[in-house]
CSV table of C-alpha atoms in Angstrom, one decimal:
chain,number,residue,atom,x,y,z
A,1,MET,CA,14.5,96.0,46.5
A,2,LYS,CA,15.5,95.9,50.1
A,3,LEU,CA,16.9,92.7,51.5
A,4,THR,CA,16.3,92.1,55.2
A,5,VAL,CA,19.3,90.6,57.0
A,6,LEU,CA,18.9,88.1,59.9
A,7,LEU,CA,20.8,89.2,62.9
A,8,VAL,CA,23.4,87.2,64.6
A,9,THR,CA,22.3,86.4,68.2
A,10,GLY,CA,24.3,85.4,71.2
A,11,PHE,CA,25.1,88.9,72.7
A,12,ALA,CA,24.4,89.9,76.2
A,13,SER,CA,20.7,90.5,76.9
A,14,ALA,CA,21.3,94.3,77.2
A,15,ALA,CA,22.5,94.3,73.6
A,16,LEU,CA,19.7,92.3,72.0
A,17,ALA,CA,18.8,93.9,68.7
A,18,ARG,CA,15.5,95.9,68.6
A,19,ASN,CA,15.9,97.0,65.0
A,20,SER,CA,16.8,95.3,61.8
A,21,LEU,CA,19.2,95.9,58.9
A,22,SER,CA,18.3,95.8,55.3
A,23,VAL,CA,20.2,96.5,52.0
A,24,PHE,CA,19.1,99.7,50.2
A,25,TYR,CA,21.5,99.5,47.3
A,26,THR,CA,24.3,97.2,46.1
A,27,PHE,CA,27.1,98.7,44.0
A,28,PRO,CA,27.3,96.5,40.9
A,29,GLY,CA,30.9,96.9,39.9
A,30,SER,CA,31.9,95.7,36.4
A,31,GLY,CA,32.4,99.1,34.8
A,32,SER,CA,30.4,101.1,37.3
A,33,ALA,CA,31.0,103.0,40.5
A,34,GLY,CA,31.9,101.2,43.8
A,35,GLU,CA,33.8,101.2,47.0
A,36,PRO,CA,32.2,104.2,48.7
A,37,LEU,CA,34.5,105.6,51.2
A,38,SER,CA,32.4,108.4,52.6
A,39,PRO,CA,28.8,108.6,54.1
A,40,ILE,CA,25.9,109.8,52.0
A,41,ILE,CA,23.8,112.9,52.6
A,42,GLN,CA,20.2,113.7,52.0
A,43,ALA,CA,19.8,116.9,50.0
A,44,SER,CA,17.0,119.4,49.9
A,45,ASP,CA,15.4,117.6,46.9
A,46,GLY,CA,15.0,114.5,49.1
A,47,ASN,CA,17.5,112.4,47.2
A,48,PHE,CA,20.7,110.9,48.6
A,49,TYR,CA,24.1,111.9,47.3
A,50,GLY,CA,27.5,110.4,47.8
A,51,THR,CA,30.9,109.6,46.3
A,52,ALA,CA,32.6,106.4,45.3
A,53,SER,CA,35.5,105.1,43.2
A,54,GLY,CA,34.9,105.2,39.5
A,55,ALA,CA,35.4,102.7,36.6
A,56,TYR,CA,38.4,103.4,34.4
A,57,PRO,CA,39.0,106.0,33.0
A,58,SER,CA,37.0,107.7,35.8
A,59,VAL,CA,38.9,108.2,39.0
A,60,GLY,CA,35.9,108.8,41.2
A,61,VAL,CA,32.2,109.7,41.0
A,62,VAL,CA,29.5,111.8,42.6
A,63,PHE,CA,26.3,109.8,42.6
A,64,ARG,CA,22.6,110.4,43.3
A,65,ILE,CA,20.2,107.7,44.5
A,66,THR,CA,16.5,108.4,44.9
A,67,PRO,CA,14.5,107.1,47.9
A,68,SER,CA,13.2,104.4,45.7
A,69,GLY,CA,16.7,103.2,44.9
A,70,GLN,CA,17.3,104.6,41.4
A,71,PHE,CA,21.1,105.2,41.0
A,72,THR,CA,22.6,107.8,38.7
A,73,VAL,CA,26.2,109.0,38.3
A,74,VAL,CA,26.1,112.8,38.6
A,75,TYR,CA,29.7,113.4,37.8
A,76,ASN,CA,32.8,111.4,36.7
A,77,PHE,CA,36.2,112.7,37.8
A,78,PRO,CA,38.3,112.2,34.6
A,79,LEU,CA,41.8,110.9,34.1
A,80,ASP,CA,43.8,112.3,31.2
A,81,ASN,CA,45.7,109.2,30.0
A,82,ALA,CA,48.0,111.2,27.7
A,83,THR,CA,49.4,113.4,30.5
A,84,GLN,CA,48.6,111.0,33.4
A,85,THR,CA,46.9,113.9,35.2
A,86,ALA,CA,43.6,114.3,36.9
A,87,PRO,CA,43.2,118.1,37.5
A,88,ASN,CA,39.7,117.9,39.0
A,89,GLY,CA,40.8,115.4,41.6
A,90,VAL,CA,41.1,111.7,42.5
A,91,VAL,CA,39.2,109.7,45.1
A,92,PRO,CA,36.5,112.0,46.4
A,93,TYR,CA,36.9,111.1,50.1
A,94,GLY,CA,35.0,113.3,52.5
A,95,GLN,CA,31.3,113.6,53.0
A,96,LEU,CA,29.6,115.9,50.6
A,97,LEU,CA,28.1,119.2,51.8
A,98,GLU,CA,25.0,120.7,50.3
A,99,ALA,CA,25.8,124.4,50.8
A,100,ARG,CA,23.3,127.2,50.8
A,101,ASP,CA,24.2,128.1,47.2
A,102,GLY,CA,22.4,124.9,46.2
A,103,TYR,CA,25.6,123.1,45.1
A,104,LEU,CA,27.3,120.0,46.4
A,105,TRP,CA,30.7,120.8,47.8
A,106,GLY,CA,33.4,118.2,48.4
A,107,THR,CA,37.1,117.4,48.5
A,108,THR,CA,39.3,114.8,46.9
A,109,ARG,CA,42.2,113.1,48.7
A,110,ASP,CA,44.5,113.1,45.6
A,111,GLY,CA,44.6,114.6,42.1
A,112,GLY,CA,44.8,118.3,41.1
A,113,VAL,CA,47.8,120.0,39.7
A,114,GLY,CA,50.5,119.5,42.4
A,115,LYS,CA,51.8,116.1,41.4
A,116,GLN,CA,55.4,117.1,41.6
A,117,ASN,CA,55.3,118.2,45.2
A,118,CYS,CA,53.7,115.3,47.1
A,119,ALA,CA,53.2,111.5,47.1
A,120,GLY,CA,49.5,111.8,46.2
A,121,VAL,CA,48.2,110.0,43.1
A,122,TYR,CA,48.3,112.6,40.3
A,123,GLY,CA,48.4,115.4,42.9
A,124,CYS,CA,47.6,116.3,46.5
A,125,GLY,CA,43.8,116.8,46.4
A,126,THR,CA,41.2,119.4,45.5
A,127,VAL,CA,38.1,121.3,46.7
A,128,PHE,CA,35.2,121.1,44.2
A,129,ARG,CA,31.6,122.0,43.8
A,130,VAL,CA,29.1,120.4,41.5
A,131,SER,CA,25.4,121.0,40.8
A,132,LYS,CA,23.0,118.3,41.8
A,133,ASP,CA,22.2,117.5,38.2
A,134,GLY,CA,25.8,117.3,37.3
A,135,THR,CA,25.7,120.0,34.5
A,136,SER,CA,28.0,122.4,36.3
A,137,PHE,CA,31.3,121.4,37.9
A,138,GLN,CA,34.0,123.6,39.2
A,139,SER,CA,37.4,122.7,40.7
A,140,VAL,CA,37.7,125.4,43.3
A,141,TYR,CA,41.2,124.8,44.5
A,142,ALA,CA,44.1,122.4,44.1
A,143,PHE,CA,46.4,121.8,47.1
A,144,CYS,CA,50.2,121.7,47.2
A,145,THR,CA,51.0,123.5,44.0
A,146,GLN,CA,54.1,125.0,45.6
A,147,PRO,CA,57.1,123.2,47.0
A,148,THR,CA,56.8,122.0,50.6
A,149,CYS,CA,53.0,122.3,50.3
A,150,PRO,CA,52.5,125.4,52.6
A,151,ASP,CA,48.7,125.1,52.2
A,152,GLY,CA,48.6,121.4,53.2
A,153,ALA,CA,47.7,118.4,51.2
A,154,SER,CA,45.1,115.6,51.0
A,155,SER,CA,41.8,116.8,52.4
A,156,GLN,CA,40.1,113.7,53.8
A,157,GLY,CA,37.3,115.2,56.0
A,158,GLY,CA,34.1,116.8,54.7
A,159,LEU,CA,33.5,120.5,54.5
A,160,THR,CA,31.5,122.5,57.1
A,161,GLN,CA,29.4,125.6,56.5
A,162,THR,CA,29.0,127.7,59.6
A,163,ALA,CA,26.1,129.9,60.7
A,164,ASN,CA,27.5,132.9,58.8
A,165,GLY,CA,27.8,130.9,55.6
A,166,THR,CA,31.6,130.4,55.6
A,167,ILE,CA,32.9,127.1,54.4
A,168,TYR,CA,35.8,125.5,56.3
A,169,GLY,CA,37.8,122.3,55.9
A,170,THR,CA,40.9,120.5,57.0
A,171,THR,CA,43.9,118.8,55.3
A,172,TYR,CA,45.6,115.6,56.5
A,173,GLY,CA,48.9,117.1,55.3
A,174,THR,CA,52.4,115.8,54.3
A,175,THR,CA,54.3,117.2,57.3
A,176,PHE,CA,51.5,119.1,59.0
A,177,SER,CA,47.7,119.3,58.9
A,178,THR,CA,45.8,122.5,58.3
A,179,ILE,CA,42.5,124.3,58.7
A,180,PHE,CA,41.4,126.3,55.6
A,181,GLN,CA,38.6,128.6,54.7
A,182,VAL,CA,37.0,128.9,51.2
A,183,VAL,CA,37.3,132.6,50.3
A,184,SER,CA,36.0,132.6,46.7
A,185,LEU,CA,35.1,130.2,43.9
A,186,ASN,CA,38.7,129.8,43.0
A,187,SER,CA,40.6,130.2,46.2
A,188,VAL,CA,41.0,129.0,49.8
A,189,GLN,CA,43.0,130.5,52.7
A,190,THR,CA,45.1,128.5,55.1
A,191,LEU,CA,44.1,129.6,58.6
A,192,SER,CA,46.0,127.2,60.9
A,193,LYS,CA,49.0,124.9,60.5
A,194,PHE,CA,49.2,122.2,63.1
A,195,ASN,CA,52.3,120.9,64.8
A,196,SER,CA,53.4,118.1,67.2
A,197,THR,CA,51.8,119.9,70.1
A,198,THR,CA,48.4,120.8,68.6
A,199,GLY,CA,48.1,117.5,66.7
A,200,CYS,CA,48.6,115.9,63.4
A,201,TRP,CA,46.8,113.7,60.8
A,202,ILE,CA,43.4,115.4,60.8
A,203,ARG,CA,41.2,113.0,58.9
A,204,THR,CA,37.8,114.5,59.7
A,205,GLY,CA,35.9,117.8,59.2
A,206,LEU,CA,35.0,120.5,61.7
A,207,THR,CA,31.9,121.0,63.9
A,208,GLN,CA,30.5,124.3,65.0
A,209,ALA,CA,29.2,124.4,68.5
A,210,SER,CA,26.7,126.8,70.1
A,211,ASP,CA,29.5,129.2,71.1
A,212,GLY,CA,30.2,129.8,67.4
A,213,LEU,CA,33.7,128.2,67.6
A,214,LEU,CA,34.9,125.2,65.5
A,215,TYR,CA,35.9,121.9,67.0
A,216,GLY,CA,37.8,118.9,65.6
A,217,VAL,CA,40.2,116.1,66.3
A,218,ALA,CA,43.7,115.2,65.3
A,219,SER,CA,44.3,111.5,65.3
A,220,ALA,CA,48.0,111.6,66.4
A,221,CYS,CA,50.6,113.8,68.1
A,222,GLY,CA,49.7,116.2,70.9
A,223,GLN,CA,51.5,116.5,74.2
A,224,SER,CA,50.8,112.8,75.0
A,225,GLY,CA,51.2,111.4,71.5
A,226,GLY,CA,47.7,109.9,71.0
A,227,GLY,CA,45.9,112.8,69.3
A,228,THR,CA,44.0,115.8,70.4
A,229,VAL,CA,40.6,117.5,70.6
A,230,PHE,CA,41.0,121.1,69.6
A,231,GLN,CA,39.0,124.3,69.4
A,232,ALA,CA,39.5,126.9,66.7
A,233,THR,CA,38.2,130.4,66.3
A,234,PRO,CA,36.8,131.4,62.9
A,235,ALA,CA,40.1,133.2,62.3
A,236,GLY,CA,42.0,129.9,62.9
A,237,VAL,CA,43.5,130.4,66.4
A,238,VAL,CA,43.8,126.8,67.8
A,239,ASN,CA,43.4,125.8,71.4
A,240,VAL,CA,43.9,122.2,72.5
A,241,LEU,CA,41.1,121.0,74.8
A,242,HIS,CA,42.2,117.4,75.5
A,243,ASN,CA,45.3,115.3,74.8
A,244,PHE,CA,45.0,111.6,74.3
A,245,GLY,CA,47.8,109.2,75.3
A,246,ILE,CA,48.9,106.1,73.3
A,247,ALA,CA,46.8,103.0,74.1
A,248,THR,CA,45.5,104.6,77.3
A,249,PRO,CA,42.3,103.8,79.2
A,250,ALA,CA,40.8,107.2,78.1
A,251,GLY,CA,41.2,106.2,74.4
A,252,SER,CA,43.8,106.9,71.7
A,253,GLY,CA,43.6,108.2,68.1
A,254,PRO,CA,40.3,110.1,67.9
A,255,SER,CA,38.8,109.0,64.6
A,256,GLY,CA,35.4,110.3,63.9
A,257,GLN,CA,34.1,113.8,63.3
A,258,LEU,CA,32.7,115.3,66.5
A,259,ILE,CA,28.9,115.9,66.7
A,260,ARG,CA,27.1,118.6,68.6
A,261,GLY,CA,24.8,116.9,71.1
A,262,ILE,CA,21.4,117.9,72.4
A,263,SER,CA,23.0,118.9,75.7
A,264,GLY,CA,25.5,121.2,73.9
A,265,LYS,CA,28.3,118.8,74.6
A,266,LEU,CA,30.4,117.2,71.9
A,267,TYR,CA,30.6,113.5,71.3
A,268,GLY,CA,33.3,111.5,69.5
A,269,THR,CA,35.1,108.2,69.1
A,270,THR,CA,38.7,106.9,69.4
A,271,LEU,CA,40.1,104.1,67.2
A,272,SER,CA,42.0,102.4,70.0
A,273,GLY,CA,42.7,102.6,73.7
A,274,GLY,CA,40.1,102.0,76.4
A,275,THR,CA,39.8,99.5,79.2
A,276,SER,CA,38.2,96.5,77.4
A,277,GLY,CA,40.1,93.4,76.5
A,278,GLY,CA,41.3,92.2,73.1
A,279,CYS,CA,42.7,94.2,70.2
A,280,GLY,CA,46.3,93.2,70.9
A,281,GLY,CA,46.3,94.8,74.4
A,282,ASN,CA,46.0,98.3,72.9
A,283,GLY,CA,42.3,98.6,73.6
A,284,CYS,CA,39.5,98.5,71.0
A,285,GLY,CA,38.4,102.1,71.1
A,286,THR,CA,36.1,104.4,73.0
A,287,VAL,CA,33.2,106.8,72.9
A,288,PHE,CA,33.7,110.0,74.7
A,289,GLU,CA,32.0,113.3,75.5
A,290,ILE,CA,33.7,116.7,76.0
A,291,ASP,CA,32.3,120.1,76.7
A,292,THR,CA,33.6,123.4,75.2
A,293,THR,CA,35.8,124.1,78.2
A,294,GLY,CA,37.6,120.7,78.0
A,295,GLY,CA,35.6,118.7,80.5
A,296,PHE,CA,36.2,115.1,79.3
A,297,GLN,CA,34.5,111.8,80.1
A,298,THR,CA,34.8,108.3,78.5
A,299,LEU,CA,31.3,106.9,78.0
A,300,TYR,CA,32.0,103.5,76.5
A,301,ASN,CA,34.8,101.1,75.9
A,302,PHE,CA,34.6,98.8,72.8
A,303,ASP,CA,35.1,95.1,73.3
A,304,SER,CA,36.1,92.8,70.5
A,305,ASN,CA,33.7,90.1,71.8
A,306,THR,CA,30.6,92.4,71.9
A,307,THR,CA,30.8,95.6,69.8
A,308,GLY,CA,33.9,94.9,67.8
A,309,ASN,CA,36.7,97.4,67.3
A,310,GLY,CA,37.7,100.2,65.0
A,311,PRO,CA,34.9,102.9,65.5
A,312,LEU,CA,36.4,104.8,62.6
A,313,GLY,CA,33.4,106.9,62.0
A,314,GLY,CA,31.6,109.5,64.1
A,315,LEU,CA,28.3,109.3,65.9
A,316,LEU,CA,24.7,110.2,65.4
A,317,GLN,CA,22.3,111.3,68.3
A,318,SER,CA,18.6,110.5,68.1
A,319,SER,CA,15.9,112.8,69.4
A,320,GLY,CA,15.8,110.7,72.5
A,321,GLY,CA,19.5,111.3,73.2
A,322,ASN,CA,20.8,107.8,72.3
A,323,LEU,CA,24.1,107.6,70.3
A,324,TRP,CA,24.4,105.5,67.2
A,325,GLY,CA,27.6,104.5,65.4
A,326,THR,CA,29.5,101.7,63.6
A,327,THR,CA,32.7,99.7,63.9
A,328,ILE,CA,34.7,98.3,61.0
A,329,SER,CA,35.7,95.0,62.5
A,330,GLY,CA,34.1,92.1,64.5
A,331,PRO,CA,32.5,90.5,66.4
A,332,LYS,CA,30.9,87.3,65.2
A,333,THR,CA,30.9,88.1,61.5
A,334,GLY,CA,34.2,90.0,61.6
A,335,PHE,CA,32.9,92.9,59.4
A,336,GLY,CA,31.8,95.4,62.0
A,337,VAL,CA,28.5,96.3,63.7
A,338,VAL,CA,26.0,99.1,64.1
A,339,TYR,CA,25.7,99.9,67.8
A,340,GLU,CA,23.3,102.0,69.9
A,341,LEU,CA,24.3,103.5,73.3
A,342,THR,CA,22.4,105.7,75.8
A,343,SER,CA,23.8,109.2,76.3
A,344,THR,CA,25.5,107.9,79.4
A,345,GLY,CA,27.2,105.0,77.7
A,346,SER,CA,25.1,102.0,78.4
A,347,LEU,CA,24.9,99.5,75.5
A,348,VAL,CA,21.4,99.2,74.0
A,349,GLN,CA,21.8,97.0,71.0
A,350,VAL,CA,24.3,95.6,68.5
A,351,LEU,CA,23.5,94.8,64.9
A,352,PRO,CA,26.3,92.8,63.2
A,353,LEU,CA,27.1,93.4,59.6
A,354,ASP,CA,27.3,90.5,57.1
A,355,TYR,CA,29.9,90.8,54.2
A,356,TYR,CA,27.7,88.9,51.7
A,357,ASN,CA,24.6,91.0,52.4
A,358,THR,CA,25.0,94.3,54.1
A,359,GLY,CA,28.7,94.6,53.3
A,360,GLY,CA,31.5,95.6,55.7
A,361,ALA,CA,33.9,98.4,56.6
A,362,PRO,CA,31.5,101.3,57.2
A,363,TYR,CA,33.6,104.4,57.4
A,364,GLY,CA,32.0,107.6,58.7
A,365,ASN,CA,28.7,108.6,60.2
A,366,LEU,CA,25.2,107.2,59.8
A,367,LEU,CA,22.7,109.4,58.1
A,368,TRP,CA,19.3,109.9,59.8
A,369,ALA,CA,17.0,110.4,56.8
A,370,SER,CA,13.6,112.1,56.7
A,371,ASP,CA,11.9,108.7,56.4
A,372,GLY,CA,13.2,107.9,59.9
A,373,ASN,CA,15.7,105.2,58.9
A,374,LEU,CA,19.5,105.3,59.3
A,375,TYR,CA,21.6,105.0,56.1
A,376,ARG,CA,25.2,104.1,55.8
A,377,THR,CA,27.7,103.1,53.1
A,378,ALA,CA,29.8,99.9,53.4
A,379,SER,CA,33.0,100.1,51.5
A,380,TYR,CA,33.2,96.5,50.4
A,381,GLY,CA,31.1,93.4,50.3
A,382,GLY,CA,27.4,92.9,49.3
A,383,ALA,CA,25.5,90.3,47.4
A,384,ASN,CA,27.2,91.2,44.1
A,385,ALA,CA,30.2,88.9,43.4
A,386,THR,CA,32.5,91.9,42.9
A,387,GLY,CA,32.1,93.0,46.5
A,388,LEU,CA,32.3,96.7,45.8
A,389,GLY,CA,30.1,97.8,48.6
A,390,THR,CA,26.5,98.7,49.6
A,391,ILE,CA,24.3,101.2,51.2
A,392,PHE,CA,22.6,99.6,54.1
A,393,VAL,CA,19.7,100.7,56.3
A,394,VAL,CA,18.9,100.5,60.0
A,395,ASN,CA,15.1,100.3,60.0
A,396,THR,CA,13.9,102.5,62.8
A,397,ALA,CA,10.9,104.3,61.3
A,398,ALA,CA,11.4,107.2,63.7
A,399,PRO,CA,11.7,110.4,61.7
A,400,PRO,CA,14.0,113.0,63.2
A,401,ARG,CA,12.3,115.9,64.8
A,402,PRO,CA,13.3,119.4,63.5
A,403,ALA,CA,15.3,121.8,65.7
A,404,ILE,CA,15.8,125.5,65.3
A,405,ARG,CA,19.1,126.8,66.6
A,406,GLY,CA,18.9,130.4,65.4
A,407,PHE,CA,17.8,132.8,62.7
A,408,SER,CA,18.9,136.0,61.1
A,409,PRO,CA,18.1,138.8,60.9
A,410,ALA,CA,16.2,139.0,64.2
A,411,THR,CA,13.9,141.8,63.0
A,412,GLY,CA,12.2,142.8,59.8
A,413,ALA,CA,9.1,143.9,58.0
A,414,ALA,CA,6.9,141.8,55.8
A,415,GLY,CA,8.8,140.6,52.7
A,416,VAL,CA,12.1,140.4,54.5
A,417,ARG,CA,14.0,137.1,53.9
A,418,VAL,CA,15.1,135.3,57.1
A,419,LEU,CA,17.6,132.5,57.3
A,420,ILE,CA,16.6,129.8,59.8
A,421,ARG,CA,19.4,127.6,61.0
A,422,GLY,CA,18.9,124.2,62.8
A,423,ALA,CA,18.7,120.5,62.0
A,424,HIS,CA,16.5,118.0,60.2
A,425,PHE,CA,14.7,120.4,57.9
A,426,ILE,CA,14.5,118.0,54.9
A,427,GLY,CA,10.8,117.5,54.0
A,428,ALA,CA,9.6,120.6,55.9
A,429,THR,CA,6.0,121.2,55.2
A,430,ALA,CA,5.4,124.6,56.9
A,431,VAL,CA,7.1,127.6,58.4
A,432,SER,CA,5.2,130.2,60.4
A,433,PHE,CA,5.9,133.6,62.1
A,434,ASN,CA,3.9,133.7,65.3
A,435,GLY,CA,1.4,131.4,63.7
A,436,VAL,CA,1.1,133.1,60.3
A,437,ALA,CA,2.2,130.8,57.4
A,438,ALA,CA,5.2,131.9,55.4
A,439,THR,CA,6.6,131.0,52.0
A,440,PHE,CA,10.0,129.2,52.4
A,441,THR,CA,12.7,127.2,50.6
A,442,VAL,CA,14.6,124.4,52.2
A,443,LEU,CA,18.3,125.1,51.4
A,444,ASN,CA,19.8,122.0,53.1
A,445,VAL,CA,19.3,119.8,56.1
A,446,ASN,CA,20.3,122.6,58.4
A,447,SER,CA,19.0,125.8,56.7
A,448,ILE,CA,15.6,127.2,55.5
A,449,ARG,CA,15.1,130.6,53.9
A,450,ALA,CA,11.7,132.0,54.7
A,451,VAL,CA,9.9,135.3,53.8
A,452,VAL,CA,8.2,137.3,56.6
A,453,PRO,CA,4.5,137.0,55.6
A,454,PRO,CA,2.0,139.9,55.5
A,455,GLY,CA,0.0,140.0,58.7
A,456,ALA,CA,2.8,138.5,60.8
A,457,THR,CA,3.3,139.9,64.3
A,458,THR,CA,6.2,139.7,66.7
A,459,GLY,CA,6.6,136.2,68.1
A,460,PRO,CA,8.3,132.9,67.7
A,461,ILE,CA,9.3,131.2,64.4
A,462,SER,CA,8.2,127.6,63.9
A,463,VAL,CA,9.2,124.8,61.4
A,464,LYS,CA,7.0,121.8,60.8
A,465,THR,CA,7.9,118.4,59.3
A,466,ALA,CA,6.2,115.0,59.4
A,467,ALA,CA,8.0,114.3,62.7
A,468,GLY,CA,6.8,117.3,64.6
A,469,THR,CA,7.1,121.1,65.0
A,470,ALA,CA,10.1,123.0,66.3
A,471,THR,CA,9.6,126.5,67.8
A,472,ARG,CA,12.4,128.8,68.7
A,473,LYS,CA,12.1,130.4,72.2
A,474,SER,CA,13.6,133.7,71.1
A,475,VAL,CA,11.1,135.9,69.1
A,476,PHE,CA,11.3,137.5,65.7
A,477,THR,CA,10.4,141.2,65.9
A,478,VAL,CA,8.2,142.4,63.1
A,479,GLN,CA,8.7,146.0,62.3
């Protein structure tokens, strides 16, 4: 059952709410999962998947929840009481990735088998994959099994699968952060080790831009001390695009994973800094845009009296170009807000969260689901007395339009399998090659595998969903 939440009014007229909030699911506590620290995803089967803390002796769970609200624990991360170890991981922290192999991939902040080398609980974190039905689980890698942790420790951001299928991730680190690449089902390779110049404390995952390079943020260090925006080649060569100062007008402490915007620019948030008042004189955070050459602009300054402070998560861009995000604190109720901005930084609306209904402390990005609504986990609060969090919904009823960003191979005869890359493919109803219908499989939100149909001729590829049809300008050549 969804519970509609009355909005707190009293904001400036430009920020009056046009949408409403409702509660999709309340974590019950009392021997069950709760305190979700990462966003949920919508997988190719249409269901939602996420992670949360578990009930003893579980030290974390992967869960599934259907669009109708039926909740199931897919996998429990076990704790071995006798040895006080958790070899599969503790606290699954980053957002899950549905990879093209059909599995859910993720990371844990602690656990594994490197307990003796770091301060993590039972170890320094793992990379794992699990089937969507929970019947197959594999601990792919445990960090920090060697003294000084040369491979990094504590992966807190989600994993990213690039156009060529490679999976990349980051570690927060003990003395340095890293970028790593998954090279097999039991191994990762460290590609980059960060330092005081390139940045430290990487809490988020990476984003691949249209140039094929990877982009991310480090929340501290850099030449000016307040973090960096960096660019990395697939081989791990790092180039700093922007340095943030400490409590500066341009922002400080970039906090959310970058998103690739419609324009090709990247958008992100900082946890502090900016020009607005409040927040102890350090600024309440900002929204910024940056291009792939380092051209930087601050779009919005958070204000403790209007949009609150602590935009700890990243952003989401709608088909119309507006930017959506959340803060973890204030105003009015004190538990954060959902906000909407134009792409140029004008405030559109503010939806305050209520601890006793929607919950509070939303960490991470909103999810734009195929039903048109925006979903987000709140790490605590809710109508349940235990206050172990919720999944709340911004009711927009505007399904995301699909987009095609590329396909491979570019040529082939009937029967050839083609990987189509893009966005918002969940719920796709048709794929065509120059107007001829093809058989296809949705692999994840960003990938479809289609078969060139008999009778197809050279021309564009199209993908259709309930929200519309996307057609790639470049053509597929039928041999």
